[in-house]
Coordinates of C-alpha atoms in Angstrom, one line a residue:
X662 CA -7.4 -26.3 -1.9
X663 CA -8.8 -28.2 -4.8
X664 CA -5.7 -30.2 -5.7
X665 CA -6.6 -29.5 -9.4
X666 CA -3.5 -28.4 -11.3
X667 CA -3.6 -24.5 -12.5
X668 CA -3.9 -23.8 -15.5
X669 CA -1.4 -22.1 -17.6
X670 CA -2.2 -18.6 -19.0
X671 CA -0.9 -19.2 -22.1
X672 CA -0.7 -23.1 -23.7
X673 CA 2.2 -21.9 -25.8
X674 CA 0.3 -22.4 -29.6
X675 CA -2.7 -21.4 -31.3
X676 CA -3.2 -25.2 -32.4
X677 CA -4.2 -26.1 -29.5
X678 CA -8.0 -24.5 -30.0
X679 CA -8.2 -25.3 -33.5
X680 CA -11.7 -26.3 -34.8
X681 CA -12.2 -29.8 -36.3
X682 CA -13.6 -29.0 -39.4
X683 CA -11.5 -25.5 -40.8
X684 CA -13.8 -23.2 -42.5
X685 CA -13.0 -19.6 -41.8
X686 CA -16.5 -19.1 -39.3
X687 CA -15.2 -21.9 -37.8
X688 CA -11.8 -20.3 -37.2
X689 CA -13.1 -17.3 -36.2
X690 CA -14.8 -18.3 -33.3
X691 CA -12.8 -20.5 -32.5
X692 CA -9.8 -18.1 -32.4
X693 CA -12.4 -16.0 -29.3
X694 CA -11.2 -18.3 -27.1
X695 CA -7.7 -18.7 -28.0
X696 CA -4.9 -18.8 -25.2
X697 CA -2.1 -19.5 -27.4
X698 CA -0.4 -16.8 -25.8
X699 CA -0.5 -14.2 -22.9
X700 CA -1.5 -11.6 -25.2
X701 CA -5.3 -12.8 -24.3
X702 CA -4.7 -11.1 -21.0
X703 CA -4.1 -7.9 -22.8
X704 CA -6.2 -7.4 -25.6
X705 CA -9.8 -6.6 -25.0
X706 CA -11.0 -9.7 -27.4
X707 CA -9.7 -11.5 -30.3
X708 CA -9.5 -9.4 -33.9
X709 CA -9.7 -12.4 -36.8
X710 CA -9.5 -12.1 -40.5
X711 CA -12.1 -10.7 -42.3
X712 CA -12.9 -10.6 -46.7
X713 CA -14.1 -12.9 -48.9
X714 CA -13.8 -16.8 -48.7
X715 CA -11.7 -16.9 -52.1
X716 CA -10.4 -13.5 -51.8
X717 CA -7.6 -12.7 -54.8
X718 CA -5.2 -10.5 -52.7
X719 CA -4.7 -10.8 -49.2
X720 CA -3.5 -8.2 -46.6
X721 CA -1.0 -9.5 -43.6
X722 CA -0.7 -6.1 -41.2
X723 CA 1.1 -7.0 -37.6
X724 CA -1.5 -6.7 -35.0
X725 CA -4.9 -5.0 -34.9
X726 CA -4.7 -1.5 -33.6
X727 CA -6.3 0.2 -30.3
X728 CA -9.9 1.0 -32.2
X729 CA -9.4 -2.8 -33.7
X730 CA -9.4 -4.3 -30.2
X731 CA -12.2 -2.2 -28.7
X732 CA -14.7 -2.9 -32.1
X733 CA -13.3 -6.4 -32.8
X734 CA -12.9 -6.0 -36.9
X735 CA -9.5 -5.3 -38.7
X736 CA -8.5 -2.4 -40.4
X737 CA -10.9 -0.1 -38.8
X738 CA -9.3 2.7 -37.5
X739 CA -7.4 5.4 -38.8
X740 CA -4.5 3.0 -40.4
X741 CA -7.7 1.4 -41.9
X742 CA -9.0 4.4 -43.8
X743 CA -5.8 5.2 -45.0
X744 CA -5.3 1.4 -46.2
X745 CA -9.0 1.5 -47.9
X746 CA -7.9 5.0 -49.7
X747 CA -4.5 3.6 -51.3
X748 CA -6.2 0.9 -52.5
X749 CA -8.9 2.4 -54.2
X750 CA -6.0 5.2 -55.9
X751 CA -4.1 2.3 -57.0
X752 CA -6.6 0.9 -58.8
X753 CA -7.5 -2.6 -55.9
X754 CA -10.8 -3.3 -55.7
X755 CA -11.2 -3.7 -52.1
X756 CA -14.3 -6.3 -52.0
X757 CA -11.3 -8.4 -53.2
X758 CA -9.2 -8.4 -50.2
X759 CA -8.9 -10.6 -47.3
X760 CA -7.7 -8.7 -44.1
X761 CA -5.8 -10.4 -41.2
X762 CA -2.9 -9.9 -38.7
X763 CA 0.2 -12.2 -37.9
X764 CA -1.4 -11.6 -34.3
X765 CA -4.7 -11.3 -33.5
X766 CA -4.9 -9.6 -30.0
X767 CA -3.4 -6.1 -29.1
X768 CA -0.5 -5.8 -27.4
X769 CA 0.2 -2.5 -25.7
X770 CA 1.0 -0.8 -22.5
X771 CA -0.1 2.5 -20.9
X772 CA 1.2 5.6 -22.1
X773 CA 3.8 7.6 -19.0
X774 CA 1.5 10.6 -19.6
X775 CA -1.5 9.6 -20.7
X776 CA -4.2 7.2 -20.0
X777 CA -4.0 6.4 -23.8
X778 CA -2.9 2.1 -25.1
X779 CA 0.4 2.6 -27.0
X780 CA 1.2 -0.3 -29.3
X781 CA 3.8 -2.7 -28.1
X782 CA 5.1 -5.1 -31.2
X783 CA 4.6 -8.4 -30.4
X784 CA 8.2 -10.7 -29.3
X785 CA 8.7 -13.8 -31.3
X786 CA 7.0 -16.3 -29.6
X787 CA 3.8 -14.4 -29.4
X788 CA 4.3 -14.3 -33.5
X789 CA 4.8 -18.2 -33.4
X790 CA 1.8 -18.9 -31.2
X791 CA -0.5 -17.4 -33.6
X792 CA 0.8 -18.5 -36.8
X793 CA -1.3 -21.6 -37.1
X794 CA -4.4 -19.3 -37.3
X795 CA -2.5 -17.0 -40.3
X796 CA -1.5 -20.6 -41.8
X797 CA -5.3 -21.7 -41.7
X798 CA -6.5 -18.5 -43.3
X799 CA -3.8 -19.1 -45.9
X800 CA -5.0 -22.5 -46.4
X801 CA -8.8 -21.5 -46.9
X802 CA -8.6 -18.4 -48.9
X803 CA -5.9 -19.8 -51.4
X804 CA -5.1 -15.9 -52.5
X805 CA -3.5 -16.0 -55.8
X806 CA -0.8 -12.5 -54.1
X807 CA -0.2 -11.4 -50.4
X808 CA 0.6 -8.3 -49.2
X809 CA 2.4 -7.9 -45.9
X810 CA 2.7 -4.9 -44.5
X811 CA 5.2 -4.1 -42.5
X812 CA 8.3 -5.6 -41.4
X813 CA 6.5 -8.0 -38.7
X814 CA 4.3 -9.7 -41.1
X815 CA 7.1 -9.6 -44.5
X816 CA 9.2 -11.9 -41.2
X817 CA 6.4 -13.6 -40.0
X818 CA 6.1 -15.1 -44.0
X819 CA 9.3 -14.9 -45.4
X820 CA 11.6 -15.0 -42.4
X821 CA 13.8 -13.2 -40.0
X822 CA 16.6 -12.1 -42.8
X823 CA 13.9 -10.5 -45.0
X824 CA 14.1 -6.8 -45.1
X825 CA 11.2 -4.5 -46.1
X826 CA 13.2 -1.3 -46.8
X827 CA 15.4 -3.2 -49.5
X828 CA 12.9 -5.2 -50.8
X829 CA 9.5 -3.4 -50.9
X830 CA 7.3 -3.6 -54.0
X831 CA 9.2 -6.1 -54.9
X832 CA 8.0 -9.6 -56.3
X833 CA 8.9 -12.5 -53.7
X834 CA 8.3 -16.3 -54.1
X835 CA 6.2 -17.7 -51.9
X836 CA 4.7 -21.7 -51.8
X837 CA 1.3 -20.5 -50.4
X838 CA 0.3 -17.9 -53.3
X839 CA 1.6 -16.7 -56.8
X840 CA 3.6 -14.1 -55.7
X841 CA 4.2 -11.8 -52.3
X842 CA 4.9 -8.1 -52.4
X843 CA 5.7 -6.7 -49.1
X844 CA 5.5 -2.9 -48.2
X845 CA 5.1 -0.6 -44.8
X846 CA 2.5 -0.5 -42.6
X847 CA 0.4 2.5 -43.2
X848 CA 0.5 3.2 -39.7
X849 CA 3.9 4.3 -40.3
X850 CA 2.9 6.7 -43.1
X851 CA 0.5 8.4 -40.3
X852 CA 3.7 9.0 -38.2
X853 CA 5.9 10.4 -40.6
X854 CA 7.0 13.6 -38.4
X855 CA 4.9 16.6 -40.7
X856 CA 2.6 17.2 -43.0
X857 CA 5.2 16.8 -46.2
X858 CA 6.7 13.8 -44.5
X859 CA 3.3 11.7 -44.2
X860 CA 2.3 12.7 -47.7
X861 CA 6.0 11.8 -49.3
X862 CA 5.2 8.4 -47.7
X863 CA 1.5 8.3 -48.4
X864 CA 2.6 8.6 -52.5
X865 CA 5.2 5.9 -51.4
X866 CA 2.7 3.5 -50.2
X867 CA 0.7 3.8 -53.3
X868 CA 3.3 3.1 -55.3
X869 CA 4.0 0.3 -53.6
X870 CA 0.0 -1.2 -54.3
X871 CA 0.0 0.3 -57.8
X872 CA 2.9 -2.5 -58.5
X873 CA 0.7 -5.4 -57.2
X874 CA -2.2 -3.7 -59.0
X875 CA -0.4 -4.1 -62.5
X876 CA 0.7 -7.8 -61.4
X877 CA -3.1 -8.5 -60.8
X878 CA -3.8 -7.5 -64.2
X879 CA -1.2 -9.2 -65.8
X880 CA -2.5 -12.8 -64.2
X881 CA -6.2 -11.6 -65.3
X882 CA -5.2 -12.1 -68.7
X883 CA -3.2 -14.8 -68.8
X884 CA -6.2 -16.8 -67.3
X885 CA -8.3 -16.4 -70.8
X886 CA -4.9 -16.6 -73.0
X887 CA -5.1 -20.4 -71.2
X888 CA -8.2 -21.1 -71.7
X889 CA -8.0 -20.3 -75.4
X890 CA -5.1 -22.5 -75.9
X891 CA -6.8 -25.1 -74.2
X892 CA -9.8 -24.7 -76.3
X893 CA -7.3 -24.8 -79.1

């Protein structure tokens, strides 16, 4: 035996392997070799943010998906295309978005009947351990409005008591942007049970964006309505 003390798999935060200096390529790689949590043992690698350095709107999903883990980008699989589609019918430019996760690993477990990964939601502490990376990206990318999809990232932001399905498309408060609009994940549009179902929630989803989309353009014009006063 060495007598050196083992290690711990997990440290218990993500702060613990923050970078010195915070920029976002920084945190990125930074975040490969995060053991915040045991989730490290179960994901394949670490899936960070990804979108512009000053990105206007930015996306908060749960975790990144089975095809997320396995190419290491977010948004990517089939949740991803729906995501890229909504945006562009309701009118978001997606160049414009900042994608992220309130956890950045995959948590799953192995399906009774099939060799496929099933999504596990993450438990409370793993949400915790991770937040100081979400709270960095927030800090860097200054979006002006967040969108969280789903109930684990609406919690994550704007705690335990808030409720998607009474609140969604709605206009929250927040101290780290102008305004948060919280909607479902549109993984759970691709599980509606039939064809009908998924497209009834598909339309749903839109709606949702098309609400931030017209709360985008009203802060787009107040900007030169200030600067004209100003000048005035």
């Amino acid at each position: 035996m060495s007598g050196r003390p083992e290690q711990p798999i997990a440290t218990g935060s993500a702060a613990d392997f923050m970078p010195r200096r915070l920029t976002l390529p920084a945190l990125r790689d930074a975040a490969r070799s995060c053991h915040g949590c045991r989730l490290w043992t179960v994901g394949t690698q670490t899936v960070f943010g990804e979108g512009p350095e000053r990105a206007t709107v930015m996306m908060v999903g749960e975790q990144p998906g089975d095809q997320e883990d396995r190419d290491g980008h977010p948004f990517v699989g089939p949740a991803g295309r729906l995501l890229d589609a909504a945006l562009e019918e309701a009118g978001i430019d997606r160049g414009s978005v900042y994608v992220t996760n309130a956890v950045k690993h995959f948590k799953w477990e192995r399906g009774e009947k099939s060799k496929r990964r099933i999504h596990k939601k993450p438990n409370d502490g793993e949400i915790r351990a991770c937040r100081p990376w979400l709270d960095a990206e927030l800090r860097l990318v200054q979006p002006r409005v967040i969108i969280c999809l789903g109930a684990t990232a609406a919690q994550s932001l704007l705690g335990k008591a808030f409720r998607v399905t009474k609140r969604r498309g709605q206009k929250v408060s927040a101290p780290f942007a102008n305004a948060v609009f919280a909607t479902v994940h549109p993984s759970s549009v691709l599980r509606a049970p039939d064809p009908r179902a998924r497209e009834d929630a598909r339309r749903a989803f839109v709606a949702d964006l098309r609400k931030v989309a017209r709360y985008l353009g009203r802060l787009e014009r107040e900007v030169p309505q200030r600067a004209s006063s100003r000048a005035d």
